Amino acid sequence: MRKQKTVKESYVIMTELVLPNDTNTLHNLMGGKMMHWMDIVSAIAAQKHSNRIVVTASVDNVSFKESIKLGNVVTLEAKVTRAFSSSMEVHINVWAEDIPSGKKVKSNQAYFTFVAVDQLGNPIDVPEAIPETEEEISHYDGALRRRQLRLVLAGRMKPSEANELKSIFDIKEEEA
Amino acid sequence: MRKQKTVKESYVIMTELVLPNDTNTLHNLMGGKMMHWMDIVSAIAAQKHSNRIVVTASVDNVSFKESIKLGNVVTLEAKVTRAFSSSMEVHINVWAEDIPSGKKVKSNQAYFTFVAVDQLGNPIDVPEAIPETEEEISHYDGALRRRQLRLVLAGRMKPSEANELKSIFDIKEEEA
Amino acid sequence: MRKQKTVKESYVIMTELVLPNDTNTLHNLMGGKMMHWMDIVSAIAAQKHSNRIVVTASVDNVSFKESIKLGNVVTLEAKVTRAFSSSMEVHINVWAEDIPSGKKVKSNQAYFTFVAVDQLGNPIDVPEAIPETEEEISHYDGALRRRQLRLVLAGRMKPSEANELKSIFDIKEEEA
Amino acid sequence: MRKQKTVKESYVIMTELVLPNDTNTLHNLMGGKMMHWMDIVSAIAAQKHSNRIVVTASVDNVSFKESIKLGNVVTLEAKVTRAFSSSMEVHINVWAEDIPSGKKVKSNQAYFTFVAVDQLGNPIDVPEAIPETEEEISHYDGALRRRQLRLVLAGRMKPSEANELKSIFDIKEEEA
Amino acid sequence: MRKQKTVKESYVIMTELVLPNDTNTLHNLMGGKMMHWMDIVSAIAAQKHSNRIVVTASVDNVSFKESIKLGNVVTLEAKVTRAFSSSMEVHINVWAEDIPSGKKVKSNQAYFTFVAVDQLGNPIDVPEAIPETEEEISHYDGALRRRQLRLVLAGRMKPSEANELKSIFDIKEEEA
Amino acid sequence: MRKQKTVKESYVIMTELVLPNDTNTLHNLMGGKMMHWMDIVSAIAAQKHSNRIVVTASVDNVSFKESIKLGNVVTLEAKVTRAFSSSMEVHINVWAEDIPSGKKVKSNQAYFTFVAVDQLGNPIDVPEAIPETEEEISHYDGALRRRQLRLVLAGRMKPSEANELKSIFDIKEEEA
C-alpha cells in the first residue's frame, strides 16, 4: 500500500529581508524575486513530503496586489496540498511586514507543483498527502480542479473533458 | 485620442548563462530563477511600451517541461500582447541551448501582466498596443480570455460572467 | 512604566537552502555564510521585539561542529532572550537537514546582541522581554552572565567586577 | 619533528567595498556581511599556514562599535596566532575608511578558529606557528586562555579546570 | 577543408537591468560590472561560432564615456568578427537606455578574444568566420591589426614586425 | 601649486576566493569576474590618491594566460602610476594561488584609468603622483605612451600625432 504522510509534516516557514538588490527603482520588491523565494520554500515543502529531490513542474496564476518595500520582512509558509503519483501541489501564503510601523499584510498566495525525481532525474512515486484541518481539506479538494486547469492551459487536456474545472463556471446551473 | 504603438516596439531579447548558483543538486536550473528572469525581461518590454516604471501585477500559469542544465544558454523574448487602460499583458518565449552539443529546445512560454505607475506608484494610462503579424494578432485576441481567467482566479469576477473564458470550455457544443 | 512584550512575540523562523556559492571546495556550507544568516534572523527577532531598526552590537562565541552539505536545508529559529535599556540579546538555534536521507541535526546555537536605534542611528529604549517557558526563563537568567562576559572581553568591565560571570568558574566552591 | 612556520607567512590582506546589498535601511554595513568577510580572510590565513583545506571550527565574541557606511572601504588583515594539533586560531583586524572624507577607524577585531582537513574531511596535523614580533607573541600567549574559554562555552571543559582562563578573573589576588 | 560559418550565426543580444548592487555611490553602473556582462555575451557568441567551451584570452582597450544610471536598461550585442586557428575575436556594441525618459545612447564598444577548448582545456580548431555585410567585412579586415596590437602589448611580437599595425600610424606617408 | 602624493600612498591589496558562481563549466574563473575585481581594486587605489569618488574611464588591453581554478585565492595589487589633470592611471598585478598545492602564478596585469568627480559627477583635479621606486618610475614613464594609445584607439587623437606611441614601433631605426 502507498505510504501516507500528513499535510502538516511538509510545513515550512521561510523569512526574508527585502534587500536593495531585490527592489526596483521605486524601492519595491520585484515580482520575480518573490517568485524565486516562493519556488524555494515550496520546493522544500515538496522535498519534506517526498524525501526526494524535486523539480518545479508548474506555477499557477499568481497575482501581486501589495507593494512590498525595501527593508520589509517577508514570511512565506508552504504546505503540500495533495500528492498525485509522482507530483505534489504545494500551497504558499505570503505576508509582508513593515516592522517599525507594525503594518503586516497578506501579500500573495500561490500554488506550485513539483515532481519527485531519482538521482537520474526520472519521476518516482511519492506518499499520499493526508489533509487534517478544514483548510487543508479545502486545498485538497480543489487540487483536482486546479490540476485540470493546468492540463488545459498546457494543451494536454481538452477543455470539454475537464469536468472538475467546468463546475467552477456553474455550467449546470446556467443550463438549468 | 489614445496613443498607439505597435507590439514590435516593445520587443526585448535577453540572454542568460546558467551559473552554478542558479541550479539545484541535479545541476538543473531552478524554476524560481527562470521566473526571476521572465519577470525582468517582460518588465522591460512593458517599460518600452509605456515609457513608464512598471510593477508586476500577475503571472499566468507557467509550466516547466524541459530540464535546463548548468552552462546552458537561456534566451528569453518578450513582447507586449495587448494593453488595457494602465495594464499590459506581455508574452515571453524561452529557449534553452546546450551550445557544445548543438541542442536547442523551446523550454517555456508565459504571460506576465504589468501596471504602469507614476513616481508615486499610482496607475497611469498606457498607449494602445497594435498587433501586426498573425502571431501578434492571435496573442492579442486571446488576451481578453486570459484576463477573465486572472480575474476569476483572483476572485474579482464571477465565473458565470466570464463569457470569453467559458468559450474555451465548448459550452455551446455541450448545450447542443 | 516600561512597556512589556513576551519573548515569544519575537519568535522568527528562517529556512535556507544551501546553494553552490555558499560552499567551500568540499561542498560544505562556509561558516561565514551561516553567520550571515544568523545575523539576519536574529535582527528580525530584535526588530519584532522593539519595532525599531536595529544594529548588530555583538556576537557571542559560535562553534561549528557539524558539516552542512550543498543541498541541505538549514532552519534557523531566533527569539529575544532579554532586553536591557536599548539592547536585546537574541538566541538562535540552527538545524541542518539532508531531506532525501532524512538526517536532521542541531548544528549550532548562538547569541547575538542588537541595539535599537532611531532614524538618526541613536540608541532608543525597548520594551522589557518577559520569558514564559522554562527554556525562556533559563535563557533570561543566563543573559546577565553572558553580558558580563561580553563587557569583559570588550575591555569595558574589569574581570574582578564580573560577579555573575565568576560564578560559572565555581570560585566560591573552590575556596571552600 | 613537527614542521614550523612563522606567523607572518600566514598574513593576508583583504579589501572590500561596501555595496548596496551589504547594507541595512540606514545604509550601514550589516554585521553578518562583516562576519562573512572575516571568515573568508581568516580561512585563507589558515590555508596559508597549513597548505590544507580548512573548515571553520569557532568564532570568538565579536563586537561592533562603529557603523560602516555604504561606499566605505573595509580592510581586513588576518594572521594565524597559534596552531594546536590540527586547529589554528586566526586573529583579524578590521579597518573601515571613508576615503573622500579621509576618515579611517579600526572597526573590529576577532578570533576565528579553523581545523585543517584532508580530502575526506578528516582532521590532519598542521605546522607549529612561530610568533616573532611582540604583538604576535602576545596573541600567541593569550591563545591558550581563549581556547579554554571556547571549550568551557561549548560545554567541553569544566570551568573549574580552566586554569588559564581563571587567571583573567584575578582569582589569586582575590583569595589573598 | 576547414568548416565555414557566417558571422551572423554567432549573433547574440543580451539585456540587463541596472540593479542597486551594480552601482557606485553616485548610482552609476560600475565599469567592472559592464565588463562582466561584456565577457558573458561575447563568450556566448564565441560558443555559438565554435560549438565549444571557450575561455577568455584577452580584452582590448575599452573606454567608458557615458554614465549609466540605476534602473537603466543595458543592451549588449556581440558577433564574432574573425576566427584564427583556435581563437575568435568578438565585437560587442553596448547601448544604455533610460526608458521612462526615452533617452538611449551607445555607451561602449569592445573587442574580446576567446580560445575554444576541449573538455581537458586544450585549444581546438574552430570554423572560419565569413563576414557578409559591409560592417562585418570592416571588422574582419581590422582584426589582423588588432591582433598584432595585442601581441605587441603582450610582449609576444616585436613592434617592428607588426606590419598591419604600423599602417595605422601612417608611417609610409610620413616617410614620404 | 598642485598637491603631491607619492604613488605608494595609493597602494591597495585585495584578496578573493574563487567561488562556484565565478567559474565556467570547466571550473575556471571567468574573465569577466576577474575584470570586475580589477575594477574595484583599482578604483579604490584611485580613490585613495584623489580622496574623491572616481569613475572608470578606460581599461587597457588585458590578456588572460593562466586558468584560475575554483577554490584558488586571487591576490590583486593596485597602485596609481601617474595622474593627469583629473584622471589617474592605475596599474594592477594579479596572482592566483592554489594554496594546498603551493602553486602561485602571476596571472595578469592591467592598466585602468579613472576620472575623479565631485558629487555632481563633474571632473575635478587630483594631486600629482610622485613615483619613488624604479618600478614606479618605469610605470610613470610609460603612462604618456599608453595614454596616447588610448586616445588613438578611442578616435580622439590622430595616429600621426601620437609621438610617444610611435617610438615603440622603432620608426627612427626603420627610417635609417
mmCIF file of C-alpha atoms in Angstrom, chain B residues 14-99:
data_model
loop_
_atom_site.group_PDB
_atom_site.id
_atom_site.type_symbol
_atom_site.label_atom_id
_atom_site.label_comp_id
_atom_site.label_asym_id
_atom_site.label_seq_id
_atom_site.Cartn_x
_atom_site.Cartn_y
_atom_site.Cartn_z
ATOM 1 C CA MET B 14 17.564 38.664 -23.001
ATOM 2 C CA THR B 15 20.280 36.023 -22.890
ATOM 3 C CA GLU B 16 21.473 34.357 -19.699
ATOM 4 C CA LEU B 17 24.128 31.781 -18.931
ATOM 5 C CA VAL B 18 23.091 29.184 -16.321
ATOM 6 C CA LEU B 19 25.610 29.585 -13.476
ATOM 7 C CA PRO B 20 26.189 27.216 -10.520
ATOM 8 C CA ASN B 21 24.082 29.242 -8.083
ATOM 9 C CA ASP B 22 21.096 29.056 -10.426
ATOM 10 C CA THR B 23 20.973 25.259 -10.169
ATOM 11 C CA ASN B 24 19.721 22.547 -7.815
ATOM 12 C CA THR B 25 21.669 19.486 -6.708
ATOM 13 C CA LEU B 26 20.968 17.794 -10.066
ATOM 14 C CA HIS B 27 22.696 20.788 -11.747
ATOM 15 C CA ASN B 28 19.391 21.853 -13.323
ATOM 16 C CA LEU B 29 18.181 25.454 -13.472
ATOM 17 C CA MET B 30 15.702 26.120 -10.648
ATOM 18 C CA GLY B 31 12.219 27.215 -11.689
ATOM 19 C CA GLY B 32 12.359 30.251 -9.435
ATOM 20 C CA LYS B 33 15.420 31.621 -11.176
ATOM 21 C CA MET B 34 13.735 31.197 -14.548
ATOM 22 C CA MET B 35 10.712 33.163 -13.296
ATOM 23 C CA HIS B 36 13.035 35.858 -11.983
ATOM 24 C CA TRP B 37 14.486 36.254 -15.493
ATOM 25 C CA MET B 38 11.000 36.141 -17.063
ATOM 26 C CA ASP B 39 9.906 38.943 -14.762
ATOM 27 C CA ILE B 40 12.851 41.160 -15.737
ATOM 28 C CA VAL B 41 12.579 40.644 -19.489
ATOM 29 C CA SER B 42 8.816 41.191 -19.507
ATOM 30 C CA ALA B 43 9.063 44.229 -17.243
ATOM 31 C CA ILE B 44 11.484 45.760 -19.758
ATOM 32 C CA ALA B 45 9.030 45.041 -22.600
ATOM 33 C CA ALA B 46 6.232 46.714 -20.622
ATOM 34 C CA GLN B 47 8.532 49.673 -19.871
ATOM 35 C CA LYS B 48 9.334 50.040 -23.549
ATOM 36 C CA HIS B 49 5.644 50.043 -24.451
ATOM 37 C CA SER B 50 4.621 52.516 -21.765
ATOM 38 C CA ASN B 51 7.783 54.554 -21.165
ATOM 39 C CA ARG B 52 6.890 54.243 -17.506
ATOM 40 C CA ILE B 53 8.048 52.456 -14.420
ATOM 41 C CA VAL B 54 6.036 49.231 -14.251
ATOM 42 C CA VAL B 55 5.130 46.834 -11.456
ATOM 43 C CA THR B 56 4.284 43.153 -11.814
ATOM 44 C CA ALA B 57 0.531 42.631 -11.411
ATOM 45 C CA SER B 58 0.235 38.928 -12.157
ATOM 46 C CA VAL B 59 1.832 35.872 -13.659
ATOM 47 C CA ASP B 60 -0.210 33.305 -15.528
ATOM 48 C CA ASN B 61 0.256 29.597 -15.209
ATOM 49 C CA VAL B 62 3.805 28.589 -16.252
ATOM 50 C CA SER B 63 4.800 25.010 -16.867
ATOM 51 C CA PHE B 64 8.317 23.602 -16.879
ATOM 52 C CA LYS B 65 8.769 20.679 -19.209
ATOM 53 C CA GLU B 66 12.462 20.640 -20.013
ATOM 54 C CA SER B 67 15.322 20.440 -17.571
ATOM 55 C CA ILE B 68 17.895 23.128 -18.342
ATOM 56 C CA LYS B 69 21.471 22.293 -17.372
ATOM 57 C CA LEU B 70 24.353 24.221 -15.826
ATOM 58 C CA GLY B 71 26.259 26.017 -18.602
ATOM 59 C CA ASN B 72 23.246 26.179 -20.937
ATOM 60 C CA VAL B 73 22.381 29.464 -22.615
ATOM 61 C CA VAL B 74 18.828 30.655 -21.992
ATOM 62 C CA THR B 75 17.231 33.093 -24.431
ATOM 63 C CA LEU B 76 14.074 34.949 -23.434
ATOM 64 C CA GLU B 77 11.995 37.006 -25.870
ATOM 65 C CA ALA B 78 9.229 39.267 -24.619
ATOM 66 C CA LYS B 79 6.579 41.355 -26.379
ATOM 67 C CA VAL B 80 3.508 43.202 -25.145
ATOM 68 C CA THR B 81 0.416 41.390 -26.450
ATOM 69 C CA ARG B 82 -2.285 43.885 -25.514
ATOM 70 C CA ALA B 83 -2.710 46.985 -23.389
ATOM 71 C CA PHE B 84 -5.718 47.752 -21.232
ATOM 72 C CA SER B 85 -6.059 51.150 -19.529
ATOM 73 C CA SER B 86 -2.974 51.088 -17.289
ATOM 74 C CA SER B 87 -2.042 47.428 -17.586
ATOM 75 C CA MET B 88 -0.185 45.438 -20.220
ATOM 76 C CA GLU B 89 -0.018 41.732 -20.854
ATOM 77 C CA VAL B 90 3.413 40.524 -22.011
ATOM 78 C CA HIS B 91 4.136 37.197 -23.707
ATOM 79 C CA ILE B 92 7.501 35.524 -23.130
ATOM 80 C CA ASN B 93 9.096 32.715 -25.106
ATOM 81 C CA VAL B 94 12.057 30.893 -23.645
ATOM 82 C CA TRP B 95 14.658 28.709 -25.351
ATOM 83 C CA ALA B 96 17.418 26.728 -23.715
ATOM 84 C CA GLU B 97 20.508 25.794 -25.687
ATOM 85 C CA ASP B 98 23.356 23.445 -24.945
ATOM 86 C CA ILE B 99 25.697 25.062 -27.432
#
